[in-house]
Amino acid sequence: MSRYDSRSGDPSSYRDRRSDSGFGASTGYGGSVRSSSSRNSYEVVESPRKLDLDGLTPFEKNFYVESPAVAEMSDREVEEYRLQREITVEGLDVPKPVKSFRDVGFPGKTLAYLLPKEITKAGFVEPTPIQAQGWPMALRGRDLIGIAETGSGKTLAYLLPAIVHVNAQPILSPGDGPIVLVLAPTRELAVQIQNECTKFGASSKIKNTCIYGGVPKGPQVRDLQKGVEIVIATPGRLIDMLDSHHTNLRRVTYLVLDEADRMLDMGFEPQIRKLVSQIRPDRQTLYWSATWPKEVEQLARQFLYNPYKVIIGSQDLKANHAIRQHVDIVSENQKYNKLVKLLEDIMDGSRILIFMDTKKGCDQITRQLRMDGWPALSIHGDKSQAERDWVLSEFKAGKSPIMTATDVAARGLDVKDVKYVINYDFPGSLEDYVHRIGRTGRAGAKGTAYTFFTAANARFAKELISILEEAGQKVSPDLAAMGRGAPPPPSGHGGFRDRGRGHGSGRSWN
Ligand code: AMP
């Protein structure tokens, strides 16, 4: 019997799971035990998601076969590996992590051969922490909460199990909607996910399409009507497509919510609820977020059933240590001149990403920079999709090495080799600060972040200092004073001069 064949006798298949999981009779629905391997604490959490499965055709979702090498890992080895790679797990019966691609155990002869081949072709050496722990969890068919950021390899952490899942389902019939649905907050992230999906799904002949607003519907409608196994979508456009009957979610058995925190920030909760309500309740749901605020947790409790939870990195807000962080205390009207001086110092053709608060500010500063001869373009939510795509490609190709952006570009954007991030305006939260500067220093590279900090930002001083200190960065006396509640120094006093320069810059800046 092949690994695949063994699925039919799996204990967590549809019928068994109903009685197995405490669903129904005595314990109500979805009571589950939560455990943290690193903390050894156990508590019971109730999942309010009710499974009403009457009339639904069973489907397969547990494909995991632990390899002998993984099975041999002692509890202590598992613990050490998780500690060393900053993996925290919660949930009942958590599988051991897989340290190498060889041991993931993708089922089926074709998949066992194809997926690692794609991985080798991509030049990946080992699973990232979220993949090492997330793959066995997701392959088991259980719901999963993943707290991991863009850049952690999370897209493949949910896409490869999605490919396995699709391969095990009956093929699509005319009129069928997708089997896998990935919801993402922005068009940019959706396109990035699609690229990964195309790269790794191609050899399994799995079709995908990306459904997002701001572009003509025609080609997307045609893709949907031809039949695609994987749909990656932003919520609004997908609802459009459903309302006009271009697709349906009846076949969705694998649902991914990517960057749930961002989706909630952007006000997508009603749309997400509407979409999820159309999907069968015994689906497998993978819920991803970079942060874990109350609202994100509340939604998870409603959508997930007996989930695993895996957290990558420390649960405290931390900046990537490969990024040098400089903070300059300025007044609002000094910002532009300071920006130009900074650009004069650091500009060496490398990519520079500048964050602004507003679309208007973004446009104004970009216009001014261009008038002053700087190769800058801007990206924000009011731009047409064609323009955003073009700006991003000019930036990625290095033809326009300066890009100004609102927070739309902060999360999710996977542009390699951004050398500098400049916070022209301080963001609305420290989490956004960490995410913004995290657009540099990716994939082992060094990066530098410069931040203008004004009196209006004083309430963030204390937390910003903690982030700087944790990352081993210098805190200027002026910022330290603001952290103690002192007013900002008189105008013109600040500067990045006493905190060194960006990696690779030979000139000084003041
Ligand atoms: P993500 O967090 O999904 O946005 O991934 C960030 C980048 O890491 C993408 O360009 C991926 O192709 C890449 N990546 C994914 N998995 C691995 C891996 N195991 N090793 C190295 N790079 C990876």
Short mmCIF file of C-alpha atoms and ligand atoms in Angstrom, two decimals:
data_model
loop_
_atom_site.label_atom_id
_atom_site.label_comp_id
_atom_site.label_asym_id
_atom_site.label_seq_id
_atom_site.Cartn_x
_atom_site.Cartn_y
_atom_site.Cartn_z
CA MET A 1 0.00 0.00 0.00
CA SER A 2 1.47 3.37 -0.92
CA ARG A 3 1.52 6.24 1.47
CA TYR A 4 -1.32 7.69 -0.43
CA ASP A 5 -3.39 4.55 -0.16
CA SER A 6 -2.96 4.57 3.57
CA ARG A 7 -4.92 7.78 3.76
CA SER A 8 -8.23 6.02 3.41
CA GLY A 9 -7.75 4.30 6.71
CA ASP A 10 -6.66 7.41 8.44
CA PRO A 11 -8.05 7.95 11.92
CA SER A 12 -8.74 11.61 11.40
CA SER A 13 -10.76 11.09 8.24
CA TYR A 14 -14.21 12.59 8.21
CA ARG A 15 -16.30 9.98 9.94
CA ASP A 16 -13.85 9.05 12.66
CA ARG A 17 -13.04 12.61 13.45
CA ARG A 18 -16.59 13.42 14.38
CA SER A 19 -16.55 11.00 17.27
CA ASP A 20 -12.84 11.19 17.95
CA SER A 21 -12.54 14.87 18.50
CA GLY A 22 -15.12 15.35 21.14
CA PHE A 23 -17.46 16.87 18.60
CA GLY A 24 -21.14 16.43 19.39
CA ALA A 25 -22.18 14.38 22.37
CA SER A 26 -20.41 15.05 25.61
CA THR A 27 -17.77 17.73 25.27
CA GLY A 28 -19.59 20.05 22.90
CA TYR A 29 -17.67 21.14 19.87
CA GLY A 30 -13.98 21.52 19.54
CA GLY A 31 -12.76 21.48 23.13
CA SER A 32 -9.02 21.16 22.76
CA VAL A 33 -5.94 21.07 24.89
CA ARG A 34 -3.25 23.62 24.37
CA SER A 35 0.30 22.88 25.29
CA SER A 36 3.49 24.73 24.79
CA SER A 37 6.46 22.48 24.37
CA SER A 38 8.76 25.15 25.66
CA ARG A 39 6.61 26.18 28.55
CA ASN A 40 5.00 22.88 29.38
CA SER A 41 1.72 24.52 30.29
CA TYR A 42 -1.63 22.98 29.49
CA GLU A 43 -4.97 24.67 29.32
CA VAL A 44 -8.27 23.95 27.70
CA VAL A 45 -9.60 26.28 25.06
CA GLU A 46 -13.02 26.09 23.52
CA SER A 47 -13.37 26.46 19.81
CA PRO A 48 -16.85 27.72 18.98
CA ARG A 49 -16.72 26.55 15.36
CA LYS A 50 -19.57 24.14 14.98
CA LEU A 51 -19.24 21.39 12.46
CA ASP A 52 -22.50 20.61 10.77
CA LEU A 53 -21.46 18.06 8.21
CA ASP A 54 -24.77 16.65 7.11
CA GLY A 55 -24.89 16.05 3.39
CA LEU A 56 -21.23 16.81 2.74
CA THR A 57 -19.06 14.35 0.84
CA PRO A 58 -16.08 13.27 2.92
CA PHE A 59 -12.64 14.28 1.71
CA GLU A 60 -9.07 13.38 2.61
CA LYS A 61 -6.85 15.78 4.46
CA ASN A 62 -4.35 13.83 6.53
CA PHE A 63 -1.31 12.89 4.48
CA TYR A 64 1.45 12.91 7.01
CA VAL A 65 3.72 9.95 7.46
CA GLU A 66 6.56 10.65 9.86
CA SER A 67 9.91 9.65 8.40
CA PRO A 68 12.11 7.29 10.46
CA ALA A 69 14.68 10.06 11.02
CA VAL A 70 12.03 12.35 12.48
CA ALA A 71 10.51 9.55 14.56
CA GLU A 72 13.93 8.88 16.07
CA MET A 73 14.36 12.42 17.39
CA SER A 74 14.21 12.33 21.16
CA ASP A 75 12.00 14.78 23.06
CA ARG A 76 15.13 16.57 24.11
CA GLU A 77 16.38 16.94 20.54
CA VAL A 78 12.98 18.26 19.52
CA GLU A 79 13.02 20.73 22.38
CA GLU A 80 16.54 21.91 21.54
CA TYR A 81 15.79 22.30 17.87
CA ARG A 82 12.71 24.38 18.64
CA LEU A 83 14.61 26.50 21.11
CA GLN A 84 17.47 27.10 18.75
CA ARG A 85 15.20 28.06 15.86
CA GLU A 86 12.80 30.06 18.05
CA ILE A 87 9.79 27.85 17.41
CA THR A 88 7.00 27.77 20.00
CA VAL A 89 4.17 25.29 19.58
CA GLU A 90 0.76 24.84 21.13
CA GLY A 91 -1.93 22.23 20.57
CA LEU A 92 -2.82 18.65 21.08
CA ASP A 93 -0.47 15.99 19.76
CA VAL A 94 2.01 18.31 18.04
CA PRO A 95 4.21 16.53 15.48
CA LYS A 96 7.98 16.75 15.66
CA PRO A 97 9.68 19.26 13.38
CA VAL A 98 11.38 18.10 10.17
CA LYS A 99 14.96 19.28 9.97
CA SER A 100 15.61 18.48 6.31
CA PHE A 101 13.67 18.46 3.07
CA ARG A 102 14.42 14.76 2.74
CA ASP A 103 12.37 14.02 5.84
CA VAL A 104 9.24 16.01 5.08
CA GLY A 105 7.55 12.96 3.65
CA PHE A 106 5.54 14.46 0.83
CA PRO A 107 3.19 11.63 -0.06
CA GLY A 108 2.75 9.94 -3.42
CA LYS A 109 5.54 8.94 -5.78
CA THR A 110 5.16 11.96 -8.03
CA LEU A 111 5.05 14.46 -5.21
CA ALA A 112 7.83 12.77 -3.31
CA TYR A 113 9.97 13.29 -6.38
CA LEU A 114 8.69 16.59 -7.73
CA LEU A 115 8.48 18.81 -4.71
CA PRO A 116 12.03 18.29 -3.44
CA LYS A 117 13.23 18.77 -7.03
CA GLU A 118 11.55 22.17 -7.18
CA ILE A 119 13.04 23.02 -3.82
CA THR A 120 16.55 22.08 -4.96
CA LYS A 121 16.03 24.05 -8.16
CA ALA A 122 15.14 27.09 -6.04
CA GLY A 123 18.47 26.65 -4.23
CA PHE A 124 16.96 26.15 -0.77
CA VAL A 125 19.24 24.32 1.65
CA GLU A 126 16.95 23.49 4.55
CA PRO A 127 13.40 24.19 5.69
CA THR A 128 12.94 27.52 7.43
CA PRO A 129 11.64 27.21 11.02
CA ILE A 130 8.04 27.76 9.99
CA GLN A 131 8.36 25.09 7.32
CA ALA A 132 10.14 22.63 9.61
CA GLN A 133 7.30 22.79 12.13
CA GLY A 134 4.44 23.90 9.88
CA TRP A 135 4.69 21.20 7.22
CA PRO A 136 4.04 18.19 9.43
CA MET A 137 1.25 20.09 11.18
CA ALA A 138 -0.45 21.12 7.94
CA LEU A 139 0.09 17.74 6.28
CA ARG A 140 -1.83 16.14 9.12
CA GLY A 141 -4.92 17.95 7.93
CA ARG A 142 -5.40 19.88 11.16
CA ASP A 143 -6.18 23.57 11.44
CA LEU A 144 -3.17 25.74 12.02
CA ILE A 145 -2.42 29.16 13.40
CA GLY A 146 0.95 30.42 12.20
CA ILE A 147 2.48 33.50 13.73
CA ALA A 148 5.20 34.29 11.28
CA GLU A 149 6.21 37.17 9.12
CA THR A 150 6.68 37.62 5.45
CA GLY A 151 10.25 36.60 4.77
CA SER A 152 10.02 33.56 7.05
CA GLY A 153 9.14 31.19 4.21
CA LYS A 154 5.51 30.99 5.36
CA THR A 155 4.08 31.02 1.84
CA LEU A 156 5.63 27.66 1.03
CA ALA A 157 4.79 26.47 4.53
CA TYR A 158 1.14 26.52 3.49
CA LEU A 159 1.47 26.11 -0.28
CA LEU A 160 3.29 22.80 -0.41
CA PRO A 161 0.71 21.07 1.83
CA ALA A 162 -1.93 22.78 -0.35
CA ILE A 163 -0.43 21.12 -3.42
CA VAL A 164 -0.45 17.75 -1.65
CA HIS A 165 -4.06 18.38 -0.65
CA VAL A 166 -5.17 19.23 -4.19
CA ASN A 167 -3.46 16.17 -5.62
CA ALA A 168 -5.50 13.94 -3.35
CA GLN A 169 -8.91 15.39 -4.25
CA PRO A 170 -11.18 14.30 -7.11
CA ILE A 171 -10.44 16.33 -10.22
CA LEU A 172 -12.52 19.40 -10.90
CA SER A 173 -15.76 19.00 -12.83
CA PRO A 174 -17.17 21.74 -15.05
CA GLY A 175 -18.65 24.47 -12.87
CA ASP A 176 -16.54 23.58 -9.85
CA GLY A 177 -14.82 26.34 -7.92
CA PRO A 178 -11.34 26.03 -6.40
CA ILE A 179 -10.17 23.41 -3.89
CA VAL A 180 -7.68 25.75 -2.22
CA LEU A 181 -8.51 29.36 -1.42
CA VAL A 182 -5.83 31.75 -0.20
CA LEU A 183 -7.09 35.13 1.02
CA ALA A 184 -4.57 37.96 1.19
CA PRO A 185 -4.95 41.61 2.14
CA THR A 186 -3.25 43.28 -0.81
CA ARG A 187 -2.86 42.80 -4.51
CA GLU A 188 0.92 42.83 -4.17
CA LEU A 189 0.94 40.02 -1.65
CA ALA A 190 -1.58 38.03 -3.69
CA VAL A 191 0.64 38.28 -6.77
CA GLN A 192 3.68 37.22 -4.78
CA ILE A 193 1.83 34.19 -3.45
CA GLN A 194 0.75 33.34 -6.97
CA ASN A 195 4.35 33.47 -8.18
CA GLU A 196 5.40 30.95 -5.52
CA CYS A 197 2.39 28.84 -6.37
CA THR A 198 3.19 28.81 -10.07
CA LYS A 199 6.83 27.96 -9.39
CA PHE A 200 6.09 25.04 -7.10
CA GLY A 201 2.73 23.88 -8.44
CA ALA A 202 3.62 23.78 -12.12
CA SER A 203 5.13 20.32 -12.13
CA SER A 204 2.00 18.88 -10.50
CA LYS A 205 -0.04 20.54 -13.26
CA ILE A 206 -2.08 22.44 -10.72
CA LYS A 207 -3.70 25.56 -12.12
CA ASN A 208 -4.01 28.75 -10.13
CA THR A 209 -5.31 32.24 -10.62
CA CYS A 210 -5.09 35.49 -8.75
CA ILE A 211 -8.26 37.49 -8.17
CA TYR A 212 -7.80 41.10 -7.13
CA GLY A 213 -9.37 44.47 -7.77
CA GLY A 214 -8.16 47.38 -9.85
CA VAL A 215 -7.79 45.43 -13.08
CA PRO A 216 -10.33 44.28 -15.68
CA LYS A 217 -12.38 41.28 -14.62
CA GLY A 218 -12.42 39.53 -18.01
CA PRO A 219 -9.21 37.49 -17.78
CA GLN A 220 -9.92 36.55 -14.15
CA VAL A 221 -13.45 35.43 -15.06
CA ARG A 222 -12.08 33.32 -17.91
CA ASP A 223 -9.56 31.63 -15.59
CA LEU A 224 -12.29 30.88 -13.06
CA GLN A 225 -14.59 29.48 -15.70
CA LYS A 226 -11.88 27.23 -17.13
CA GLY A 227 -11.48 25.77 -13.65
CA VAL A 228 -8.55 26.34 -11.31
CA GLU A 229 -7.59 24.30 -8.27
CA ILE A 230 -6.01 27.19 -6.37
CA VAL A 231 -7.42 30.70 -6.12
CA ILE A 232 -5.44 33.45 -4.45
CA ALA A 233 -7.65 36.45 -3.83
CA THR A 234 -8.18 39.72 -2.09
CA PRO A 235 -11.58 39.66 -0.37
CA GLY A 236 -13.46 42.41 -2.25
CA ARG A 237 -12.93 41.18 -5.80
CA LEU A 238 -13.61 37.59 -4.82
CA ILE A 239 -16.98 38.60 -3.37
CA ASP A 240 -17.72 40.35 -6.68
CA MET A 241 -16.92 37.16 -8.53
CA LEU A 242 -19.12 35.09 -6.23
CA ASP A 243 -22.00 37.55 -6.39
CA SER A 244 -21.92 37.42 -10.17
CA HIS A 245 -21.68 33.59 -10.10
CA HIS A 246 -18.33 33.37 -11.85
CA THR A 247 -17.18 30.93 -9.21
CA ASN A 248 -18.31 29.29 -5.97
CA LEU A 249 -16.61 28.02 -2.84
CA ARG A 250 -18.38 24.67 -2.55
CA ARG A 251 -15.27 22.66 -3.33
CA VAL A 252 -12.95 24.59 -1.02
CA THR A 253 -11.48 22.18 1.52
CA TYR A 254 -8.21 24.01 2.22
CA LEU A 255 -8.51 27.64 3.27
CA VAL A 256 -5.61 29.97 3.97
CA LEU A 257 -5.99 33.40 5.53
CA ASP A 258 -2.70 35.15 5.04
CA GLU A 259 -1.76 38.23 7.06
CA ALA A 260 -5.01 38.09 9.02
CA ASP A 261 -3.87 41.01 11.18
CA ARG A 262 -3.41 43.14 8.10
CA MET A 263 -6.78 42.13 6.71
CA LEU A 264 -8.45 43.19 9.94
CA ASP A 265 -6.47 46.45 10.00
CA MET A 266 -7.75 47.15 6.53
CA GLY A 267 -11.34 46.58 7.60
CA PHE A 268 -11.91 43.31 5.72
CA GLU A 269 -13.57 41.49 8.60
CA PRO A 270 -17.13 41.57 7.16
CA GLN A 271 -15.86 40.36 3.78
CA ILE A 272 -13.83 37.58 5.38
CA ARG A 273 -16.84 36.45 7.39
CA LYS A 274 -19.01 36.45 4.30
CA LEU A 275 -16.47 34.37 2.38
CA VAL A 276 -15.76 31.89 5.17
CA SER A 277 -19.49 31.35 5.73
CA GLN A 278 -19.69 29.93 2.21
CA ILE A 279 -17.03 27.30 2.83
CA ARG A 280 -17.78 23.87 4.25
CA PRO A 281 -17.09 23.76 8.01
CA ASP A 282 -14.86 20.69 7.96
CA ARG A 283 -12.36 22.43 5.70
CA GLN A 284 -8.76 22.66 6.81
CA THR A 285 -8.04 26.25 7.79
CA LEU A 286 -4.59 27.81 8.02
CA TYR A 287 -4.59 31.18 9.67
CA TRP A 288 -1.49 33.36 9.39
CA SER A 289 -0.64 36.56 11.10
CA ALA A 290 2.52 38.45 11.94
CA THR A 291 1.02 39.66 15.21
CA TRP A 292 -1.52 38.30 17.67
CA PRO A 293 -3.77 41.09 18.94
CA LYS A 294 -7.15 40.34 20.52
CA GLU A 295 -9.23 40.83 17.37
CA VAL A 296 -7.06 38.45 15.39
CA GLU A 297 -7.35 35.85 18.13
CA GLN A 298 -11.14 36.28 18.35
CA LEU A 299 -11.56 35.64 14.64
CA ALA A 300 -9.31 32.60 14.87
CA ARG A 301 -11.45 31.15 17.63
CA GLN A 302 -14.47 31.38 15.38
CA PHE A 303 -12.90 29.99 12.25
CA LEU A 304 -10.59 27.28 13.52
CA TYR A 305 -11.23 23.86 14.96
CA ASN A 306 -8.80 22.27 17.40
CA PRO A 307 -5.87 24.11 15.84
CA TYR A 308 -2.17 23.77 16.24
CA LYS A 309 -0.43 27.03 16.87
CA VAL A 310 3.14 27.71 15.88
CA ILE A 311 4.94 30.92 16.68
CA ILE A 312 8.19 31.80 15.02
CA GLY A 313 10.57 34.12 16.81
CA SER A 314 10.20 35.73 20.15
CA GLN A 315 6.72 36.82 21.10
CA ASP A 316 8.06 40.22 22.05
CA LEU A 317 8.27 42.81 19.35
CA LYS A 318 11.79 42.59 17.99
CA ALA A 319 13.56 44.13 15.04
CA ASN A 320 15.82 42.11 12.80
CA HIS A 321 19.33 42.42 14.21
CA ALA A 322 20.84 42.62 10.73
CA ILE A 323 19.37 46.10 10.40
CA ARG A 324 21.16 49.19 11.64
CA GLN A 325 18.62 51.57 13.03
CA HIS A 326 19.12 55.33 13.20
CA VAL A 327 16.60 57.73 14.65
CA ASP A 328 16.80 61.48 14.06
CA ILE A 329 14.67 63.83 16.11
CA VAL A 330 13.42 66.52 13.77
CA SER A 331 10.62 69.00 13.34
CA GLU A 332 8.05 68.48 10.61
CA ASN A 333 9.38 71.27 8.42
CA GLN A 334 12.97 70.01 8.54
CA LYS A 335 12.09 66.65 7.09
CA TYR A 336 12.43 67.30 3.38
CA ASN A 337 15.85 68.97 3.58
CA LYS A 338 17.06 66.24 5.90
CA LEU A 339 15.81 63.62 3.49
CA VAL A 340 17.69 65.17 0.61
CA LYS A 341 20.88 65.39 2.67
CA LEU A 342 20.49 61.77 3.67
CA LEU A 343 19.92 60.68 0.08
CA GLU A 344 23.01 62.60 -1.01
CA ASP A 345 24.98 60.62 1.51
CA ILE A 346 23.66 57.13 0.98
CA MET A 347 22.60 57.09 -2.66
CA ASP A 348 24.78 54.64 -4.50
CA GLY A 349 22.19 53.14 -6.85
CA SER A 350 20.92 50.68 -4.20
CA ARG A 351 17.20 50.39 -3.56
CA ILE A 352 15.79 52.83 -1.02
CA LEU A 353 12.26 52.51 0.31
CA ILE A 354 10.76 55.63 1.92
CA PHE A 355 7.61 55.37 4.01
CA MET A 356 5.06 58.15 4.35
CA ASP A 357 1.83 58.32 6.31
CA THR A 358 -0.50 59.49 3.60
CA LYS A 359 -1.05 59.00 -0.10
CA LYS A 360 -1.02 62.77 -0.53
CA GLY A 361 2.29 63.07 1.30
CA CYS A 362 3.67 60.28 -0.79
CA ASP A 363 2.72 62.03 -4.03
CA GLN A 364 3.96 65.43 -2.86
CA ILE A 365 7.38 64.26 -1.72
CA THR A 366 7.82 62.10 -4.78
CA ARG A 367 7.02 65.01 -7.06
CA GLN A 368 9.46 67.23 -5.17
CA LEU A 369 12.19 64.59 -5.26
CA ARG A 370 11.74 64.14 -9.00
CA MET A 371 11.90 67.89 -9.54
CA ASP A 372 15.14 67.85 -7.60
CA GLY A 373 16.48 65.15 -9.89
CA TRP A 374 16.03 62.02 -7.74
CA PRO A 375 14.87 58.79 -9.46
CA ALA A 376 11.80 58.29 -7.28
CA LEU A 377 8.42 56.69 -7.92
CA SER A 378 5.59 56.10 -5.51
CA ILE A 379 3.25 53.24 -4.70
CA HIS A 380 0.05 53.52 -2.71
CA GLY A 381 -3.57 52.45 -2.64
CA ASP A 382 -4.92 55.17 -4.95
CA LYS A 383 -2.72 54.14 -7.87
CA SER A 384 -4.18 51.96 -10.58
CA GLN A 385 -3.04 48.36 -10.56
CA ALA A 386 -1.17 48.85 -13.83
CA GLU A 387 0.74 51.75 -12.33
CA ARG A 388 1.52 49.87 -9.12
CA ASP A 389 2.79 46.90 -11.08
CA TRP A 390 4.92 49.16 -13.23
CA VAL A 391 6.36 51.09 -10.25
CA LEU A 392 7.18 47.86 -8.46
CA SER A 393 8.88 46.40 -11.51
CA GLU A 394 10.93 49.60 -12.06
CA PHE A 395 11.97 49.46 -8.42
CA LYS A 396 12.74 45.74 -8.49
CA ALA A 397 14.77 46.15 -11.68
CA GLY A 398 16.68 49.02 -10.05
CA LYS A 399 15.62 51.44 -12.80
CA SER A 400 13.96 53.65 -10.23
CA PRO A 401 15.96 52.91 -7.08
CA ILE A 402 13.90 55.15 -4.81
CA MET A 403 10.34 54.13 -4.01
CA THR A 404 8.06 56.04 -1.69
CA ALA A 405 5.20 54.08 -0.18
CA THR A 406 2.38 54.08 2.31
CA ASP A 407 1.96 51.08 4.60
CA VAL A 408 0.29 49.11 1.81
CA ALA A 409 3.82 48.26 0.75
CA ALA A 410 5.11 47.65 4.26
CA ARG A 411 3.99 44.11 4.79
CA GLY A 412 4.11 41.38 2.31
CA LEU A 413 6.38 43.04 -0.21
CA ASP A 414 9.20 40.71 -1.05
CA VAL A 415 11.68 42.90 -2.87
CA LYS A 416 15.19 41.58 -2.66
CA ASP A 417 18.06 43.91 -1.87
CA VAL A 418 16.36 46.92 -0.36
CA LYS A 419 19.40 48.47 1.26
CA TYR A 420 17.80 51.37 3.07
CA VAL A 421 14.42 52.02 4.59
CA ILE A 422 13.60 55.59 5.52
CA ASN A 423 10.67 56.40 7.76
CA TYR A 424 9.91 59.89 6.56
CA ASP A 425 6.86 59.75 8.81
CA PHE A 426 6.88 57.59 11.90
CA PRO A 427 4.24 54.86 11.58
CA GLY A 428 1.12 54.53 13.71
CA SER A 429 2.48 51.64 15.78
CA LEU A 430 5.74 49.99 16.78
CA GLU A 431 4.62 46.86 15.00
CA ASP A 432 4.41 48.78 11.76
CA TYR A 433 7.84 50.22 12.52
CA VAL A 434 9.32 46.74 12.83
CA HIS A 435 7.57 45.59 9.67
CA ARG A 436 8.59 48.61 7.67
CA ILE A 437 12.26 48.40 8.54
CA GLY A 438 12.02 44.66 7.96
CA ARG A 439 11.79 45.34 4.22
CA THR A 440 15.58 45.63 4.40
CA GLY A 441 18.06 43.16 5.89
CA ARG A 442 16.28 40.23 4.26
CA ALA A 443 17.63 36.80 3.42
CA GLY A 444 20.83 37.24 5.39
CA ALA A 445 21.69 40.67 3.93
CA LYS A 446 22.51 43.73 6.01
CA GLY A 447 20.26 46.74 5.92
CA THR A 448 19.92 50.19 7.38
CA ALA A 449 16.86 52.06 8.55
CA TYR A 450 16.65 55.82 9.11
CA THR A 451 13.71 57.26 10.98
CA PHE A 452 12.55 60.83 11.40
CA PHE A 453 10.98 61.22 14.81
CA THR A 454 9.02 64.34 15.78
CA ALA A 455 7.45 65.74 18.94
CA ALA A 456 4.14 64.33 17.68
CA ASN A 457 5.64 60.84 17.90
CA ALA A 458 6.80 61.24 21.50
CA ARG A 459 4.36 58.63 22.81
CA PHE A 460 6.30 55.97 20.90
CA ALA A 461 9.70 56.96 22.30
CA LYS A 462 9.80 54.50 25.16
CA GLU A 463 8.87 51.44 23.14
CA LEU A 464 11.10 52.50 20.28
CA ILE A 465 14.01 52.69 22.73
CA SER A 466 13.30 49.13 23.88
CA ILE A 467 13.36 47.90 20.30
CA LEU A 468 16.62 49.73 19.60
CA GLU A 469 18.24 48.43 22.76
CA GLU A 470 17.12 44.86 22.19
CA ALA A 471 18.73 45.00 18.76
CA GLY A 472 21.97 46.42 20.18
CA GLN A 473 21.51 49.83 18.58
CA LYS A 474 22.63 53.11 20.08
CA VAL A 475 19.99 55.36 21.60
CA SER A 476 20.76 59.07 21.30
CA PRO A 477 20.59 61.18 24.45
CA ASP A 478 17.78 63.22 22.88
CA LEU A 479 15.66 60.17 22.21
CA ALA A 480 16.46 58.78 25.65
CA ALA A 481 15.27 62.05 27.16
CA MET A 482 12.04 61.87 25.16
CA GLY A 483 11.60 58.35 26.47
CA ARG A 484 11.72 59.82 29.99
CA GLY A 485 9.03 62.32 29.04
CA ALA A 486 11.26 65.32 28.24
CA PRO A 487 10.31 67.58 25.32
CA PRO A 488 12.23 67.14 22.05
CA PRO A 489 15.42 69.21 21.62
CA PRO A 490 15.33 72.53 19.75
CA SER A 491 15.08 72.30 15.94
CA GLY A 492 18.17 71.36 14.01
CA HIS A 493 19.81 69.63 16.91
CA GLY A 494 19.31 66.11 15.67
CA GLY A 495 21.11 64.10 13.04
CA PHE A 496 22.21 60.57 12.29
CA ARG A 497 25.87 61.60 12.59
CA ASP A 498 26.66 60.11 15.95
CA ARG A 499 25.27 56.72 15.13
CA GLY A 500 27.42 55.77 12.19
CA ARG A 501 26.32 55.41 8.63
CA GLY A 502 24.52 52.89 6.54
CA HIS A 503 26.28 49.74 5.48
CA GLY A 504 28.40 50.48 2.46
CA SER A 505 28.17 54.26 2.53
CA GLY A 506 31.55 55.91 2.35
CA ARG A 507 30.46 59.45 3.01
CA SER A 508 29.38 61.10 6.20
CA TRP A 509 26.00 62.62 6.64
CA ASN A 510 24.90 65.24 9.04
P1 AMP B 1 7.79 34.29 2.43
O1 AMP B 1 7.96 34.39 3.90
O2 AMP B 1 6.90 33.20 2.03
O3 AMP B 1 7.40 35.62 1.82
O4 AMP B 1 9.20 33.88 1.79
C1 AMP B 1 10.28 34.76 1.64
C2 AMP B 1 11.28 34.27 0.60
O5 AMP B 1 11.99 33.12 1.07
C3 AMP B 1 10.65 33.86 -0.73
O6 AMP B 1 11.39 34.49 -1.77
C4 AMP B 1 10.82 32.36 -0.78
O7 AMP B 1 10.97 31.86 -2.10
C5 AMP B 1 12.07 32.14 0.05
N1 AMP B 1 12.11 30.80 0.70
C6 AMP B 1 11.06 30.01 1.02
N2 AMP B 1 11.48 28.88 1.62
C7 AMP B 1 12.82 28.94 1.70
C8 AMP B 1 13.85 28.06 2.21
N3 AMP B 1 13.55 26.91 2.78
N4 AMP B 1 15.13 28.47 2.11
C9 AMP B 1 15.43 29.66 1.54
N5 AMP B 1 14.53 30.53 1.04
C10 AMP B 1 13.24 30.19 1.12
#
